Amino acid sequence: MPLFEGLGSGGEKTAVVVDLGAAYTKCGFAGETGPRFIIPSEIKRAGSPEAVRVVQYNINTEELYSILKEFVHLLYFRHLLVNPRDRRVVIVESVLCPSHFRETLSRVFFKHFEVPSVLFAPSHLMSVMTLGIQSALVMDCGYTETLIYEGVPILSAWEALPMGGKAIHRLLWLMYCLVFNSLLVFVTDSIPEDVVEDIKVRTCFVSDLQRGMKIQEARFNLDGSAERPAPPPDVEYPLDGQKILHVKGAIRDSVAEMLFEQDNEEKSIATLLLDTLVKCPIDTRKVLSENLVIIGGTSMLPGFLHRLLSEIRSLVEKPKYRDALATKSFRIHSPPAKPNCTAWLGGAIFGALQDILGSRSVSRDYYSETGRIPDWCCLSTPLPDSVYEAGKMPPPLMKRAFSTEK
Amino acid sequence: MATLLQPEKVLYLVRGEKKIRVPLSQLYFCRYCSELRSLECVSHEVDSHFCPSCLENMPSAEAKLKKNRCANCFDCPCCMHTLSTRATNIPAPLPDDPTKTTMKKAYYLACGFCRWTSRDVGMADKSVASGGWQEPENPHTQRINKLIEYYQQLAQREKLERDRKKLARRRPFMPQAFSEKYGLGTRLQRQRSGAPISALYGLSLKEGEDQKEITIEPAQALDEVEPLPEDYYTRPVNLPEVTTLRQRLLQPDFQPAGASQLHPRHKHLLMKRSLRCRKCEHNLSKPEFNPTSIKFKIQLVAVQTLFTLSGLTITVLQCVLALCCVLVPSKELVLSGKDAAAEYDELAEPQGFQDDPDVVAFRKSNKIGFFIKVVPQREEGDVTVAFKLRHDFRNLAAPIRPTEEGEATSEAIWLTHHVELSLGPLAT
């Protein structure tokens, strides 16, 4: 029972669950209903005034190692307040994370903090665990990318689009550059990103389908015949206690349209979902389309889910998809946590299963023997023993290796 | 003055996982390994928890229960300052006599910085000064607990399967007669639920069968999602009423969008750290239990045991050339031990060391100054001298056994440190 964890005489201590996202990191303990802290994934160094992002894939190993070491140190000694040596670690991460990053992270955990074991859990799979269903289509709208992954039992189709919160920020910032030069005293190069993020969170929203379509038309229409719907009221956003930024109404609702606009390849977030469905085997499509799960911070914009559903439903009528997909019904789940914490919650639920957490994690001894962690894209690790008989046990919880379905 | 102590001028090389150069003030000295240790090559551990505002120590079991939060102090949800409890007098009817009213104290929380009060979010005033305020509970707790129980059941089954497989593998030569007894082998035997099962895991399996199987209803997907309300497009935004992202993320369970739902949370604790050498597992630094005390129970810092170099006062035997040539005295220099009392004694007599005036500049108690000649090899730039400092070190840890038997005091060990001295830019 979660209430008595940690006070009981037997059993090990609760595991630490970390979801290292590009923008925010969620950290906490297994078996709890929510993360203890959601902190920005960055560290402050004495040299530079700007914070350094932790999740960077393009820097060299030494620099990444020291950044990650500092960040994990903060996590343990400022937020979680526990000894690293005592508790297992569950890291919820995206499948598309480069191996180099994953290896550096595990080196930080094993060599520097000497944790007993580490488990890398795919974030999409963990989100499905919060629902108690067998399979689902999970879309993660995060900071750097939107990623779709099909849940248990087969890892087959996935799609990704480099469009997420970061792109919205950039667009917002650009729009300000263009519009506000004349109005205000300061030059627009000094709006820091967290201010942009705050403006996005507080003032922007996603319009519904008709309105959104009209806005898109008005934007691309060159001869000006399309009428743009009336913008929402402006907002005065105070900056630095002295200056005021006028957020024009037109910006508030058009920024999120970028996620739903179809670019040259006709790709948007909604088509992402439908393309994934097309890639899946025919008999699973109905099950998947009726079990959609949307996670990630960007999906918490007001009006996002409703708009997404309407987009999908309207796109499915288009000739491209009408013949390919027979299923027309789409249903969305609402997991028992906020969308930005759903993957973390799945990791926490998995981390609470102390019977099998040990056998599925990479232990420190294994790491010191082999020097690396098993990876789903690496063929040199042996397949795990097939533990399950067909039909005896529902969701085969996946290790980071190929799934074995008998 | 920031430059008075100039710690960055003299750097010691620490050979841990990688070589780092750190000033002596940031180093520890493990006297069991006789090596320098930096913060990177020691393991940090959480020693004790305490609340930063009421400075009350919290035992670790209680901290775990309270989720590392103080029981008495609250944080303002708007500005994260510490909340203070204020009292007002409100008229309240007497319990005995409803017609008469008397003044009763009512308490509420208020922030001294941003003027937020607990009445803004609709929290009623409490009649006790502390312990009355509760944090709201996550509405999904029950569902999540049920999910955990369900998955734990599956996990148990998987573990049993795994153990059974292990057993099967360990005894492949088991004669057929025994397989019935141990419940191994064919599907037929497993399907018979009433079959006799060995005592090894029979107990748990039997219990499992008697126990009601926990099933959960899978989550139901929704056909329709609530659309944005119509007035969203026309309603003006009251910016102070909308929470910022930072305020939302302080309450991960709820993340309210409106400031009227921001409830205060208990203050998060801080902790004191203790350091431990990775090789010999001895403590290098252990703070006091009391949160208000800045002293240490164990403090094996390098400045206490090793030589401190300031300016050019050091003893040198060998040298390693870096960017310049250094001519050093070839003799061994003697230094008396650190005597705490002698610091205050201005009129201490000279100790009777015979010093070569060419080498030694001055000598006072445990300090010595001497000359070295530095010949830079380049015309300009910063001059850095690197050399190895070799000295003997007596471990003065008090021996547990008394030394009346005439045993020699602890042996002197010769330690070598690689030191780098940056002398600054050349005058052009």
mmCIF file with all atom_site columns, C-alpha atoms in Angstrom, chain B residues 7-8 13-14 25 31 39 66 91 110-111 155 160-162 170 177 198 200 206 215-216 266 309 328 332 353 375 397:
data_model
loop_
_atom_site.group_PDB
_atom_site.id
_atom_site.type_symbol
_atom_site.label_atom_id
_atom_site.label_alt_id
_atom_site.label_comp_id
_atom_site.label_asym_id
_atom_site.label_entity_id
_atom_site.label_seq_id
_atom_site.pdbx_PDB_ins_code
_atom_site.Cartn_x
_atom_site.Cartn_y
_atom_site.Cartn_z
_atom_site.occupancy
_atom_site.B_iso_or_equiv
_atom_site.pdbx_formal_charge
_atom_site.auth_seq_id
_atom_site.auth_comp_id
_atom_site.auth_asym_id
_atom_site.auth_atom_id
_atom_site.pdbx_PDB_model_num
ATOM 1  C CA . PRO B 1 7   ? 42.681  31.867  -3.764  1.00 0.00 ? 7   PRO B CA 1
ATOM 2  C CA . GLU B 1 8   ? 42.769  31.260  -7.492  1.00 0.00 ? 8   GLU B CA 1
ATOM 3  C CA . LEU B 1 13  ? 46.246  19.232  -8.746  1.00 0.00 ? 13  LEU B CA 1
ATOM 4  C CA . VAL B 1 14  ? 43.831  16.571  -7.581  1.00 0.00 ? 14  VAL B CA 1
ATOM 5  C CA . SER B 1 25  ? 40.552  26.219  0.342   1.00 0.00 ? 25  SER B CA 1
ATOM 6  C CA . ARG B 1 31  ? 44.150  11.209  6.235   1.00 0.00 ? 31  ARG B CA 1
ATOM 7  C CA . LEU B 1 39  ? 34.184  17.936  -4.179  1.00 0.00 ? 39  LEU B CA 1
ATOM 8  C CA . LYS B 1 66  ? 5.723   14.822  5.340   1.00 0.00 ? 66  LYS B CA 1
ATOM 9  C CA . PRO B 1 91  ? -17.496 38.355  17.063  1.00 0.00 ? 91  PRO B CA 1
ATOM 10 C CA . ALA B 1 110 ? -0.823  36.561  4.852   1.00 0.00 ? 110 ALA B CA 1
ATOM 11 C CA . CYS B 1 111 ? 2.214   37.350  2.759   1.00 0.00 ? 111 CYS B CA 1
ATOM 12 C CA . ALA B 1 155 ? 4.164   -8.032  -11.320 1.00 0.00 ? 155 ALA B CA 1
ATOM 13 C CA . LEU B 1 160 ? 6.478   -16.202 -9.839  1.00 0.00 ? 160 LEU B CA 1
ATOM 14 C CA . GLU B 1 161 ? 6.795   -17.210 -13.434 1.00 0.00 ? 161 GLU B CA 1
ATOM 15 C CA . ARG B 1 162 ? 10.355  -16.096 -13.465 1.00 0.00 ? 162 ARG B CA 1
ATOM 16 C CA . ARG B 1 170 ? 18.352  -25.313 -12.488 1.00 0.00 ? 170 ARG B CA 1
ATOM 17 C CA . ALA B 1 177 ? 8.508   -38.821 -10.917 1.00 0.00 ? 177 ALA B CA 1
ATOM 18 C CA . SER B 1 198 ? 5.492   -27.856 -3.593  1.00 0.00 ? 198 SER B CA 1
ATOM 19 C CA . LEU B 1 200 ? 8.629   -23.768 -2.118  1.00 0.00 ? 200 LEU B CA 1
ATOM 20 C CA . LYS B 1 206 ? -2.388  -20.827 -2.990  1.00 0.00 ? 206 LYS B CA 1
ATOM 21 C CA . THR B 1 215 ? -9.313  -6.104  -11.830 1.00 0.00 ? 215 THR B CA 1
ATOM 22 C CA . ILE B 1 216 ? -9.696  -2.540  -12.775 1.00 0.00 ? 216 ILE B CA 1
ATOM 23 C CA . HIS B 1 266 ? 4.038   23.837  3.079   1.00 0.00 ? 266 HIS B CA 1
ATOM 24 C CA . LEU B 1 309 ? 50.728  28.804  0.077   1.00 0.00 ? 309 LEU B CA 1
ATOM 25 C CA . VAL B 1 328 ? 65.169  26.599  -6.168  1.00 0.00 ? 328 VAL B CA 1
ATOM 26 C CA . GLU B 1 332 ? 65.594  20.773  2.583   1.00 0.00 ? 332 GLU B CA 1
ATOM 27 C CA . PHE B 1 353 ? 66.861  27.182  13.336  1.00 0.00 ? 353 PHE B CA 1
ATOM 28 C CA . VAL B 1 375 ? 63.167  33.339  -15.285 1.00 0.00 ? 375 VAL B CA 1
ATOM 29 C CA . ALA B 1 397 ? 45.147  11.493  15.041  1.00 0.00 ? 397 ALA B CA 1
#
